[in-house]
PDB file of C-alpha atoms and ligand atoms in Angstrom:
ATOM      1  CA  UNK A   1     103.370  86.605 107.345  1.00  0.00           C
ATOM      2  CA  UNK A   2     103.035  82.939 106.424  1.00  0.00           C
ATOM      3  CA  UNK A   3     100.986  81.765 103.516  1.00  0.00           C
ATOM      4  CA  UNK A   4      99.561  78.281 102.847  1.00  0.00           C
ATOM      5  CA  UNK A   5     100.607  77.283  99.373  1.00  0.00           C
ATOM      6  CA  UNK A   6      99.733  73.657  98.613  1.00  0.00           C
ATOM      7  CA  UNK A   7      97.220  71.310 100.255  1.00  0.00           C
ATOM      8  CA  UNK A   8      98.456  67.834 101.232  1.00  0.00           C
ATOM      9  CA  UNK A   9      97.114  65.245 103.652  1.00  0.00           C
ATOM     10  CA  UNK A  10     100.144  64.633 105.892  1.00  0.00           C
ATOM     11  CA  UNK A  11     102.409  67.532 104.999  1.00  0.00           C
ATOM     12  CA  UNK A  12     101.943  71.251 105.572  1.00  0.00           C
ATOM     13  CA  UNK A  13     103.636  73.823 103.355  1.00  0.00           C
ATOM     14  CA  UNK A  14     103.901  77.504 104.289  1.00  0.00           C
ATOM     15  CA  UNK A  15     105.849  80.291 102.679  1.00  0.00           C
ATOM     16  CA  UNK A  16     107.354  83.311 104.449  1.00  0.00           C
ATOM     17  CA  UNK A  17     108.954  85.547 101.838  1.00  0.00           C
ATOM     18  CA  UNK A  18     111.349  83.370  99.859  1.00  0.00           C
ATOM     19  CA  UNK A  19     111.540  80.743 102.610  1.00  0.00           C
ATOM     20  CA  UNK A  20     109.235  77.759 102.275  1.00  0.00           C
ATOM     21  CA  UNK A  21     108.587  75.703 105.408  1.00  0.00           C
ATOM     22  CA  UNK A  22     107.681  72.079 104.743  1.00  0.00           C
ATOM     23  CA  UNK A  23     106.306  70.421 107.885  1.00  0.00           C
ATOM     24  CA  UNK A  24     105.758  66.713 108.449  1.00  0.00           C
ATOM     25  CA  UNK A  25     102.199  67.006 109.638  1.00  0.00           C
ATOM     26  CA  UNK A  26     100.901  64.168 111.793  1.00  0.00           C
ATOM     27  CA  UNK A  27     101.401  65.846 115.161  1.00  0.00           C
ATOM     28  CA  UNK A  28      99.105  63.421 117.017  1.00  0.00           C
ATOM     29  CA  UNK A  29     101.477  60.611 115.929  1.00  0.00           C
ATOM     30  CA  UNK A  30     104.589  62.708 116.649  1.00  0.00           C
ATOM     31  CA  UNK A  31     104.993  62.973 112.851  1.00  0.00           C
ATOM     32  CA  UNK A  32     105.755  59.277 112.434  1.00  0.00           C
ATOM     33  CA  UNK A  33     106.173  58.684 108.705  1.00  0.00           C
ATOM     34  CA  UNK A  34     103.302  56.783 107.077  1.00  0.00           C
ATOM     35  CA  UNK A  35     103.313  55.716 103.407  1.00  0.00           C
ATOM     36  CA  UNK A  36     100.958  58.634 102.665  1.00  0.00           C
ATOM     37  CA  UNK A  37     103.326  61.094 104.339  1.00  0.00           C
ATOM     38  CA  UNK A  38     106.169  59.827 102.146  1.00  0.00           C
ATOM     39  CA  UNK A  39     104.069  60.337  99.004  1.00  0.00           C
ATOM     40  CA  UNK A  40     103.095  63.823 100.196  1.00  0.00           C
ATOM     41  CA  UNK A  41     106.715  64.723 100.888  1.00  0.00           C
ATOM     42  CA  UNK A  42     107.690  63.688  97.358  1.00  0.00           C
ATOM     43  CA  UNK A  43     104.970  65.967  96.019  1.00  0.00           C
ATOM     44  CA  UNK A  44     105.887  68.886  98.295  1.00  0.00           C
ATOM     45  CA  UNK A  45     109.559  68.773  97.333  1.00  0.00           C
ATOM     46  CA  UNK A  46     108.781  68.484  93.630  1.00  0.00           C
ATOM     47  CA  UNK A  47     106.487  71.470  93.984  1.00  0.00           C
ATOM     48  CA  UNK A  48     109.064  73.520  95.929  1.00  0.00           C
ATOM     49  CA  UNK A  49     111.757  72.735  93.384  1.00  0.00           C
ATOM     50  CA  UNK A  50     109.677  74.279  90.608  1.00  0.00           C
ATOM     51  CA  UNK A  51     108.147  77.115  92.620  1.00  0.00           C
ATOM     52  CA  UNK A  52     109.984  80.280  91.588  1.00  0.00           C
ATOM     53  CA  UNK A  53     109.051  82.100  94.803  1.00  0.00           C
ATOM     54  CA  UNK A  54     110.771  79.410  96.916  1.00  0.00           C
ATOM     55  CA  UNK A  55     114.416  80.323  97.393  1.00  0.00           C
ATOM     56  CA  UNK A  56     115.200  78.234 100.491  1.00  0.00           C
ATOM     57  CA  UNK A  57     113.411  75.185 101.931  1.00  0.00           C
ATOM     58  CA  UNK A  58     113.133  74.564 105.668  1.00  0.00           C
ATOM     59  CA  UNK A  59     112.136  71.055 106.701  1.00  0.00           C
ATOM     60  CA  UNK A  60     110.503  70.625 110.099  1.00  0.00           C
ATOM     61  CA  UNK A  61     107.723  68.913 112.022  1.00  0.00           C
ATOM     62  CA  UNK A  62     104.350  70.305 113.072  1.00  0.00           C
ATOM     63  CA  UNK A  63     103.211  70.350 116.684  1.00  0.00           C
ATOM     64  CA  UNK A  64     106.514  70.595 118.527  1.00  0.00           C
ATOM     65  CA  UNK A  65     108.290  67.463 117.271  1.00  0.00           C
ATOM     66  CA  UNK A  66     110.411  66.817 114.223  1.00  0.00           C
ATOM     67  CA  UNK A  67     109.670  63.137 113.568  1.00  0.00           C
ATOM     68  CA  UNK A  68     109.177  59.868 115.509  1.00  0.00           C
ATOM     69  CA  UNK A  69     110.687  57.819 112.661  1.00  0.00           C
ATOM     70  CA  UNK A  70     108.884  55.391 110.418  1.00  0.00           C
ATOM     71  CA  UNK A  71     105.298  54.641 111.429  1.00  0.00           C
ATOM     72  CA  UNK A  72     105.565  51.173 112.986  1.00  0.00           C
ATOM     73  CA  UNK A  73     101.887  50.523 112.365  1.00  0.00           C
ATOM     74  CA  UNK A  74     101.341  51.906 108.864  1.00  0.00           C
ATOM     75  CA  UNK A  75     104.810  51.682 107.288  1.00  0.00           C
ATOM     76  CA  UNK A  76     105.968  48.364 108.792  1.00  0.00           C
ATOM     77  CA  UNK A  77     103.033  46.260 110.048  1.00  0.00           C
ATOM     78  CA  UNK A  78     100.576  47.704 107.525  1.00  0.00           C
ATOM     79  CA  UNK A  79     102.634  46.619 104.515  1.00  0.00           C
ATOM     80  CA  UNK A  80     104.017  43.337 105.893  1.00  0.00           C
ATOM     81  CA  UNK A  81     101.680  41.163 103.822  1.00  0.00           C
ATOM     82  CA  UNK A  82     101.566  43.400 100.782  1.00  0.00           C
ATOM     83  CA  UNK A  83     104.919  43.395  98.954  1.00  0.00           C
ATOM     84  CA  UNK A  84     103.739  45.871  96.326  1.00  0.00           C
ATOM     85  CA  UNK A  85     102.552  48.397  98.890  1.00  0.00           C
ATOM     86  CA  UNK A  86     105.800  47.857 100.813  1.00  0.00           C
ATOM     87  CA  UNK A  87     107.899  48.499  97.715  1.00  0.00           C
ATOM     88  CA  UNK A  88     105.880  51.618  96.872  1.00  0.00           C
ATOM     89  CA  UNK A  89     106.269  53.020 100.405  1.00  0.00           C
ATOM     90  CA  UNK A  90     109.974  52.198 100.501  1.00  0.00           C
ATOM     91  CA  UNK A  91     110.558  53.842  97.119  1.00  0.00           C
ATOM     92  CA  UNK A  92     108.774  57.036  98.181  1.00  0.00           C
ATOM     93  CA  UNK A  93     110.542  57.041 101.577  1.00  0.00           C
ATOM     94  CA  UNK A  94     113.940  56.804  99.959  1.00  0.00           C
ATOM     95  CA  UNK A  95     113.099  59.193  97.152  1.00  0.00           C
ATOM     96  CA  UNK A  96     112.313  62.239  99.290  1.00  0.00           C
ATOM     97  CA  UNK A  97     114.484  61.549 102.332  1.00  0.00           C
ATOM     98  CA  UNK A  98     117.651  61.105 100.332  1.00  0.00           C
ATOM     99  CA  UNK A  99     117.454  61.488  96.549  1.00  0.00           C
ATOM    100  CA  UNK A 100     115.263  64.567  96.346  1.00  0.00           C
ATOM    101  CA  UNK A 101     116.618  66.333  99.421  1.00  0.00           C
ATOM    102  CA  UNK A 102     120.293  65.708  98.885  1.00  0.00           C
ATOM    103  CA  UNK A 103     120.042  66.776  95.229  1.00  0.00           C
ATOM    104  CA  UNK A 104     117.712  69.677  95.878  1.00  0.00           C
ATOM    105  CA  UNK A 105     118.798  72.646  93.739  1.00  0.00           C
ATOM    106  CA  UNK A 106     118.012  75.249  96.405  1.00  0.00           C
ATOM    107  CA  UNK A 107     119.443  75.431  99.941  1.00  0.00           C
ATOM    108  CA  UNK A 108     117.724  73.206 102.504  1.00  0.00           C
ATOM    109  CA  UNK A 109     117.696  73.593 106.284  1.00  0.00           C
ATOM    110  CA  UNK A 110     116.452  71.004 108.795  1.00  0.00           C
ATOM    111  CA  UNK A 111     114.845  72.762 111.777  1.00  0.00           C
ATOM    112  CA  UNK A 112     114.696  70.172 114.551  1.00  0.00           C
ATOM    113  CA  UNK A 113     112.714  70.422 117.766  1.00  0.00           C
ATOM    114  CA  UNK A 114     111.210  67.836 120.095  1.00  0.00           C
ATOM    115  CA  UNK A 115     111.727  64.222 119.108  1.00  0.00           C
ATOM    116  CA  UNK A 116     113.798  63.019 116.166  1.00  0.00           C
ATOM    117  CA  UNK A 117     114.108  59.234 115.981  1.00  0.00           C
ATOM    118  CA  UNK A 118     115.267  56.504 113.625  1.00  0.00           C
ATOM    119  CA  UNK A 119     114.200  57.112 110.037  1.00  0.00           C
ATOM    120  CA  UNK A 120     113.853  60.825 110.885  1.00  0.00           C
ATOM    121  CA  UNK A 121     117.652  61.068 110.867  1.00  0.00           C
ATOM    122  CA  UNK A 122     117.970  60.554 107.109  1.00  0.00           C
ATOM    123  CA  UNK A 123     116.275  63.793 106.001  1.00  0.00           C
ATOM    124  CA  UNK A 124     118.108  65.800 108.679  1.00  0.00           C
ATOM    125  CA  UNK A 125     121.390  64.555 107.238  1.00  0.00           C
ATOM    126  CA  UNK A 126     120.291  65.021 103.624  1.00  0.00           C
ATOM    127  CA  UNK A 127     119.550  68.717 104.225  1.00  0.00           C
ATOM    128  CA  UNK A 128     122.423  71.114 103.617  1.00  0.00           C
ATOM    129  CA  UNK A 129     122.121  72.646 107.079  1.00  0.00           C
ATOM    130  CA  UNK A 130     120.612  71.511 110.370  1.00  0.00           C
ATOM    131  CA  UNK A 131     119.741  73.677 113.347  1.00  0.00           C
ATOM    132  CA  UNK A 132     118.242  72.150 116.501  1.00  0.00           C
ATOM    133  CA  UNK A 133     116.616  73.353 119.673  1.00  0.00           C
ATOM    134  CA  UNK A 134     118.944  72.855 122.655  1.00  0.00           C
ATOM    135  CA  UNK A 135     116.441  70.478 124.209  1.00  0.00           C
ATOM    136  CA  UNK A 136     115.594  68.441 121.096  1.00  0.00           C
ATOM    137  CA  UNK A 137     115.839  64.668 121.651  1.00  0.00           C
ATOM    138  CA  UNK A 138     117.640  62.583 119.048  1.00  0.00           C
ATOM    139  CA  UNK A 139     117.799  58.789 119.094  1.00  0.00           C
ATOM    140  CA  UNK A 140     118.906  56.050 116.702  1.00  0.00           C
ATOM    141  CA  UNK A 141     116.294  53.880 118.376  1.00  0.00           C
ATOM    142  CA  UNK A 142     116.029  50.947 115.955  1.00  0.00           C
ATOM    143  CA  UNK A 143     118.001  48.628 118.240  1.00  0.00           C
ATOM    144  CA  UNK A 144     115.390  49.263 120.949  1.00  0.00           C
ATOM    145  CA  UNK A 145     112.791  47.444 118.931  1.00  0.00           C
ATOM    146  CA  UNK A 146     114.933  44.743 117.418  1.00  0.00           C
ATOM    147  CA  UNK A 147     115.861  46.060 113.987  1.00  0.00           C
ATOM    148  CA  UNK A 148     118.930  47.683 112.430  1.00  0.00           C
ATOM    149  CA  UNK A 149     119.059  51.334 111.306  1.00  0.00           C
ATOM    150  CA  UNK A 150     118.041  50.355 107.780  1.00  0.00           C
ATOM    151  CA  UNK A 151     116.518  52.346 104.906  1.00  0.00           C
ATOM    152  CA  UNK A 152     119.874  54.177 104.610  1.00  0.00           C
ATOM    153  CA  UNK A 153     120.000  55.430 108.231  1.00  0.00           C
ATOM    154  CA  UNK A 154     123.227  53.553 109.107  1.00  0.00           C
ATOM    155  CA  UNK A 155     124.906  54.847 105.955  1.00  0.00           C
ATOM    156  CA  UNK A 156     123.605  58.388 106.419  1.00  0.00           C
ATOM    157  CA  UNK A 157     124.775  58.719 110.028  1.00  0.00           C
ATOM    158  CA  UNK A 158     128.305  57.754 109.046  1.00  0.00           C
ATOM    159  CA  UNK A 159     128.302  60.743 106.660  1.00  0.00           C
ATOM    160  CA  UNK A 160     128.056  63.148 109.584  1.00  0.00           C
ATOM    161  CA  UNK A 161     128.986  61.261 112.790  1.00  0.00           C
ATOM    162  CA  UNK A 162     132.373  59.926 113.614  1.00  0.00           C
ATOM    163  CA  UNK A 163     132.752  56.147 113.795  1.00  0.00           C
ATOM    164  CA  UNK A 164     132.691  55.924 117.603  1.00  0.00           C
ATOM    165  CA  UNK A 165     129.544  58.060 117.919  1.00  0.00           C
ATOM    166  CA  UNK A 166     127.817  56.191 115.081  1.00  0.00           C
ATOM    167  CA  UNK A 167     128.374  52.803 116.726  1.00  0.00           C
ATOM    168  CA  UNK A 168     127.704  54.119 120.239  1.00  0.00           C
ATOM    169  CA  UNK A 169     124.391  55.776 119.548  1.00  0.00           C
ATOM    170  CA  UNK A 170     123.042  53.132 117.189  1.00  0.00           C
ATOM    171  CA  UNK A 171     124.107  50.185 119.366  1.00  0.00           C
ATOM    172  CA  UNK A 172     122.872  51.681 122.648  1.00  0.00           C
ATOM    173  CA  UNK A 173     119.824  53.534 121.311  1.00  0.00           C
ATOM    174  CA  UNK A 174     120.753  56.210 123.860  1.00  0.00           C
ATOM    175  CA  UNK A 175     119.236  59.622 123.255  1.00  0.00           C
ATOM    176  CA  UNK A 176     121.246  62.811 122.783  1.00  0.00           C
ATOM    177  CA  UNK A 177     120.134  66.423 123.048  1.00  0.00           C
ATOM    178  CA  UNK A 178     120.263  69.233 120.514  1.00  0.00           C
ATOM    179  CA  UNK A 179     123.214  70.675 122.425  1.00  0.00           C
ATOM    180  CA  UNK A 180     125.053  67.342 122.241  1.00  0.00           C
ATOM    181  CA  UNK A 181     124.164  67.062 118.547  1.00  0.00           C
ATOM    182  CA  UNK A 182     125.782  70.458 117.971  1.00  0.00           C
ATOM    183  CA  UNK A 183     128.882  69.504 119.986  1.00  0.00           C
ATOM    184  CA  UNK A 184     129.377  66.403 117.798  1.00  0.00           C
ATOM    185  CA  UNK A 185     128.569  68.441 114.664  1.00  0.00           C
ATOM    186  CA  UNK A 186     125.590  66.285 113.805  1.00  0.00           C
ATOM    187  CA  UNK A 187     123.822  69.644 113.428  1.00  0.00           C
ATOM    188  CA  UNK A 188     125.435  73.009 112.677  1.00  0.00           C
ATOM    189  CA  UNK A 189     124.259  74.538 115.933  1.00  0.00           C
ATOM    190  CA  UNK A 190     121.644  74.417 118.623  1.00  0.00           C
ATOM    191  CA  UNK A 191     119.777  77.342 120.142  1.00  0.00           C
ATOM    192  CA  UNK A 192     117.083  77.895 122.761  1.00  0.00           C
ATOM    193  CA  UNK A 193     113.713  76.696 121.468  1.00  0.00           C
ATOM    194  CA  UNK A 194     112.273  80.219 121.279  1.00  0.00           C
ATOM    195  CA  UNK A 195     115.211  81.276 119.075  1.00  0.00           C
ATOM    196  CA  UNK A 196     114.961  78.320 116.713  1.00  0.00           C
ATOM    197  CA  UNK A 197     112.732  79.752 113.995  1.00  0.00           C
ATOM    198  CA  UNK A 198     114.318  83.244 114.060  1.00  0.00           C
ATOM    199  CA  UNK A 199     117.784  81.656 113.775  1.00  0.00           C
ATOM    200  CA  UNK A 200     116.676  79.483 110.856  1.00  0.00           C
ATOM    201  CA  UNK A 201     115.047  82.464 109.139  1.00  0.00           C
ATOM    202  CA  UNK A 202     118.193  84.530 109.592  1.00  0.00           C
ATOM    203  CA  UNK A 203     120.258  81.797 107.901  1.00  0.00           C
ATOM    204  CA  UNK A 204     117.649  81.425 105.146  1.00  0.00           C
ATOM    205  CA  UNK A 205     117.728  85.176 104.507  1.00  0.00           C
ATOM    206  CA  UNK A 206     121.517  85.318 104.400  1.00  0.00           C
ATOM    207  CA  UNK A 207     121.506  82.492 101.826  1.00  0.00           C
ATOM    208  CA  UNK A 208     119.023  84.419  99.697  1.00  0.00           C
ATOM    209  CA  UNK A 209     121.512  87.255  99.382  1.00  0.00           C
ATOM    210  CA  UNK A 210     123.952  84.960  97.518  1.00  0.00           C
ATOM    211  CA  UNK A 211     123.960  83.999  93.867  1.00  0.00           C
ATOM    212  CA  UNK A 212     121.548  81.025  93.566  1.00  0.00           C
ATOM    213  CA  UNK A 213     123.695  79.443  90.853  1.00  0.00           C
ATOM    214  CA  UNK A 214     126.922  79.754  92.853  1.00  0.00           C
ATOM    215  CA  UNK A 215     125.176  78.331  95.914  1.00  0.00           C
ATOM    216  CA  UNK A 216     123.783  75.396  93.969  1.00  0.00           C
ATOM    217  CA  UNK A 217     127.111  74.602  92.322  1.00  0.00           C
ATOM    218  CA  UNK A 218     128.924  74.951  95.647  1.00  0.00           C
ATOM    219  CA  UNK A 219     126.771  72.416  97.429  1.00  0.00           C
ATOM    220  CA  UNK A 220     126.813  70.050  94.457  1.00  0.00           C
ATOM    221  CA  UNK A 221     130.592  70.254  94.407  1.00  0.00           C
ATOM    222  CA  UNK A 222     131.046  69.654  98.133  1.00  0.00           C
ATOM    223  CA  UNK A 223     128.790  66.604  97.970  1.00  0.00           C
ATOM    224  CA  UNK A 224     130.369  65.168  94.855  1.00  0.00           C
ATOM    225  CA  UNK A 225     134.040  65.472  95.799  1.00  0.00           C
ATOM    226  CA  UNK A 226     133.598  63.448  98.976  1.00  0.00           C
ATOM    227  CA  UNK A 227     133.600  60.214  97.009  1.00  0.00           C
ATOM    228  CA  UNK A 228     136.283  61.236  94.471  1.00  0.00           C
ATOM    229  CA  UNK A 229     140.021  60.810  94.333  1.00  0.00           C
ATOM    230  CA  UNK A 230     142.154  63.974  94.387  1.00  0.00           C
ATOM    231  CA  UNK A 231     142.760  63.676  90.640  1.00  0.00           C
ATOM    232  CA  UNK A 232     139.063  63.241  89.874  1.00  0.00           C
ATOM    233  CA  UNK A 233     138.143  66.135  92.169  1.00  0.00           C
ATOM    234  CA  UNK A 234     140.663  68.475  90.526  1.00  0.00           C
ATOM    235  CA  UNK A 235     139.315  67.715  87.069  1.00  0.00           C
ATOM    236  CA  UNK A 236     135.661  67.836  88.177  1.00  0.00           C
ATOM    237  CA  UNK A 237     136.049  71.129  90.038  1.00  0.00           C
ATOM    238  CA  UNK A 238     137.751  72.811  87.080  1.00  0.00           C
ATOM    239  CA  UNK A 239     134.966  71.658  84.784  1.00  0.00           C
ATOM    240  CA  UNK A 240     132.310  72.679  87.321  1.00  0.00           C
ATOM    241  CA  UNK A 241     133.836  76.172  87.679  1.00  0.00           C
ATOM    242  CA  UNK A 242     133.801  76.624  83.917  1.00  0.00           C
ATOM    243  CA  UNK A 243     130.227  75.334  83.723  1.00  0.00           C
ATOM    244  CA  UNK A 244     129.099  77.896  86.306  1.00  0.00           C
ATOM    245  CA  UNK A 245     130.418  80.771  84.175  1.00  0.00           C
ATOM    246  CA  UNK A 246     127.937  79.778  81.486  1.00  0.00           C
ATOM    247  CA  UNK A 247     125.120  78.476  83.659  1.00  0.00           C
ATOM    248  CA  UNK A 248     124.748  81.505  85.946  1.00  0.00           C
ATOM    249  CA  UNK A 249     121.971  83.675  84.485  1.00  0.00           C
ATOM    250  CA  UNK A 250     123.057  86.572  86.725  1.00  0.00           C
ATOM    251  CA  UNK A 251     126.648  86.549  85.491  1.00  0.00           C
ATOM    252  CA  UNK A 252     127.582  86.871  89.149  1.00  0.00           C
ATOM    253  CA  UNK A 253     131.314  86.379  88.766  1.00  0.00           C
ATOM    254  CA  UNK A 254     131.715  89.267  86.318  1.00  0.00           C
ATOM    255  CA  UNK A 255     129.374  91.549  88.234  1.00  0.00           C
ATOM    256  CA  UNK A 256     131.119  90.836  91.542  1.00  0.00           C
ATOM    257  CA  UNK A 257     134.586  91.402  90.087  1.00  0.00           C
ATOM    258  CA  UNK A 258     133.512  94.714  88.643  1.00  0.00           C
ATOM    259  CA  UNK A 259     131.905  95.840  91.931  1.00  0.00           C
ATOM    260  CA  UNK A 260     135.136  95.006  93.773  1.00  0.00           C
ATOM    261  CA  UNK A 261     137.851  95.979  91.276  1.00  0.00           C
ATOM    262  CA  UNK A 262     136.277  98.857  89.327  1.00  0.00           C
ATOM    263  CA  UNK A 263     133.517 100.363  91.466  1.00  0.00           C
ATOM    264  CA  UNK A 264     135.100  99.469  94.812  1.00  0.00           C
ATOM    265  CA  UNK A 265     131.601  99.152  96.286  1.00  0.00           C
ATOM    266  CA  UNK A 266     131.941  95.879  98.172  1.00  0.00           C
ATOM    267  CA  UNK A 267     134.402  93.463  99.772  1.00  0.00           C
ATOM    268  CA  UNK A 268     134.010  89.819  98.675  1.00  0.00           C
ATOM    269  CA  UNK A 269     135.587  88.671 101.939  1.00  0.00           C
ATOM    270  CA  UNK A 270     132.863  90.325 103.958  1.00  0.00           C
ATOM    271  CA  UNK A 271     129.605  89.573 102.151  1.00  0.00           C
ATOM    272  CA  UNK A 272     127.703  88.952  98.934  1.00  0.00           C
ATOM    273  CA  UNK A 273     127.901  91.213  95.855  1.00  0.00           C
ATOM    274  CA  UNK A 274     124.896  93.423  95.053  1.00  0.00           C
ATOM    275  CA  UNK A 275     122.519  91.348  92.951  1.00  0.00           C
TER     276      UNK A 275
HETATM  277  N1  COA B   1     105.072  54.645 114.732  1.00  0.00           N
HETATM  278  C1  COA B   1     103.751  54.571 114.916  1.00  0.00           C
HETATM  279  N2  COA B   1     103.096  55.298 115.823  1.00  0.00           N
HETATM  280  C2  COA B   1     103.812  56.147 116.571  1.00  0.00           C
HETATM  281  C3  COA B   1     105.202  56.282 116.422  1.00  0.00           C
HETATM  282  C4  COA B   1     105.840  55.492 115.449  1.00  0.00           C
HETATM  283  N3  COA B   1     107.144  55.582 115.192  1.00  0.00           N
HETATM  284  N4  COA B   1     105.633  57.197 117.323  1.00  0.00           N
HETATM  285  C5  COA B   1     104.553  57.616 117.977  1.00  0.00           C
HETATM  286  N5  COA B   1     103.454  56.991 117.530  1.00  0.00           N
HETATM  287  C6  COA B   1     102.055  57.143 117.959  1.00  0.00           C
HETATM  288  C7  COA B   1     101.777  56.371 119.240  1.00  0.00           C
HETATM  289  O1  COA B   1     101.484  55.025 118.967  1.00  0.00           O
HETATM  290  C8  COA B   1     100.609  57.157 119.764  1.00  0.00           C
HETATM  291  O2  COA B   1      99.458  56.763 119.045  1.00  0.00           O
HETATM  292  P1  COA B   1      98.028  56.601 119.784  1.00  0.00           P
HETATM  293  O3  COA B   1      97.726  57.969 120.320  1.00  0.00           O
HETATM  294  O4  COA B   1      97.107  56.175 118.703  1.00  0.00           O
HETATM  295  O5  COA B   1      98.242  55.579 120.869  1.00  0.00           O
HETATM  296  C9  COA B   1     100.909  58.588 119.383  1.00  0.00           C
HETATM  297  O6  COA B   1     101.828  58.503 118.292  1.00  0.00           O
HETATM  298  C10 COA B   1     101.572  59.387 120.463  1.00  0.00           C
HETATM  299  O7  COA B   1     102.697  58.653 120.900  1.00  0.00           O
HETATM  300  P2  COA B   1     103.036  58.447 122.444  1.00  0.00           P
HETATM  301  O8  COA B   1     104.007  57.328 122.557  1.00  0.00           O
HETATM  302  O9  COA B   1     101.788  58.323 123.256  1.00  0.00           O
HETATM  303  O10 COA B   1     103.688  59.873 122.744  1.00  0.00           O
HETATM  304  P3  COA B   1     104.843  60.264 123.770  1.00  0.00           P
HETATM  305  O11 COA B   1     104.996  61.743 123.615  1.00  0.00           O
HETATM  306  O12 COA B   1     104.565  59.737 125.135  1.00  0.00           O
HETATM  307  O13 COA B   1     106.161  59.543 123.247  1.00  0.00           O
HETATM  308  C11 COA B   1     107.800  58.972 121.556  1.00  0.00           C
HETATM  309  C12 COA B   1     106.711  59.948 122.009  1.00  0.00           C
HETATM  310  C13 COA B   1     108.261  59.501 120.194  1.00  0.00           C
HETATM  311  C14 COA B   1     108.964  58.968 122.569  1.00  0.00           C
HETATM  312  C15 COA B   1     107.216  57.521 121.453  1.00  0.00           C
HETATM  313  O14 COA B   1     105.985  57.578 120.774  1.00  0.00           O
HETATM  314  C16 COA B   1     108.134  56.573 120.721  1.00  0.00           C
HETATM  315  O15 COA B   1     109.072  56.043 121.297  1.00  0.00           O
HETATM  316  N6  COA B   1     107.880  56.384 119.391  1.00  0.00           N
HETATM  317  C17 COA B   1     108.703  55.510 118.585  1.00  0.00           C
HETATM  318  C18 COA B   1     109.999  56.215 118.220  1.00  0.00           C
HETATM  319  C19 COA B   1     110.925  55.337 117.448  1.00  0.00           C
HETATM  320  O16 COA B   1     111.677  54.557 118.013  1.00  0.00           O
HETATM  321  N7  COA B   1     110.910  55.465 116.133  1.00  0.00           N
HETATM  322  C20 COA B   1     111.826  54.740 115.277  1.00  0.00           C
HETATM  323  C21 COA B   1     111.098  54.125 114.178  1.00  0.00           C
HETATM  324  S1  COA B   1     112.262  53.676 112.886  1.00  0.00           S
END
């Protein structure tokens, strides 16, 4: 049963159990991102971060499409002669699509169906997980209208695509399907459209069985070590492991060890400890 939780102009937020769905919500414009939508997304993510009932966030688009990229009319043309408005829109666009999402303390899943173009790539990549419909259509389409994949898109795609694919798709603007996105590991997997939401919910539920602190520290660690040397990573990971012992309000490590070694009630290799 889904529940509307916060009212915003261009973003829809619904909660199903501990899973909060945040939808870009301009379906008649294929969820192209206007300055207002960026501001709304900042608000929605800030809200979800503090909402205790939200355990996992799913990012998607309303009306059958994920996102048609930046709104050419409102984001680009509409702010061309207004540097302050342009700066405000750019700040909000960057803030939610990369800073807020990639540092989000709870697990995030991009659920992609229909079209996903240009600036819509950044939030897909910033989410921890991405699951697409087999027939979703992805395109780094900037070159088709005479611009580069700016606003971090070119940088973001090189985080998840190999060099050849990054150049190929951004220089040709050629589309690729959800199935192709899964084959190149741009998304974790693709499934038939009718299975998309159930698959995402299944992943969201399995994540909710884990220790929230261990999950948070795990994703922070994986992100951070990518730009570290081996020596830095070794030091950082030791410090991070120690920090988790103190920061985990559940005391998961102790509880799990006792369930395995003393009570013999679970196998860490096969699933999460009983919380
Ligand atoms: N910016 C502004 N408006 C957009 C938009 C965008 N990125 N994408 C779609 N829209 C608007 C259209 O202008 C149209 O508005 P209108 O009804 O007022 O004329 C409406 O959304 C529906 O779009 P339409 O093109 O008629 O739908 P479609 O289903 O035939 O095609 C797309 C959908 C996504 C293939 C097509 O709209 C498109 O190519 N959009 C641009 C995608 C892109 O390259 N984005 C990168 C930006 S960085």
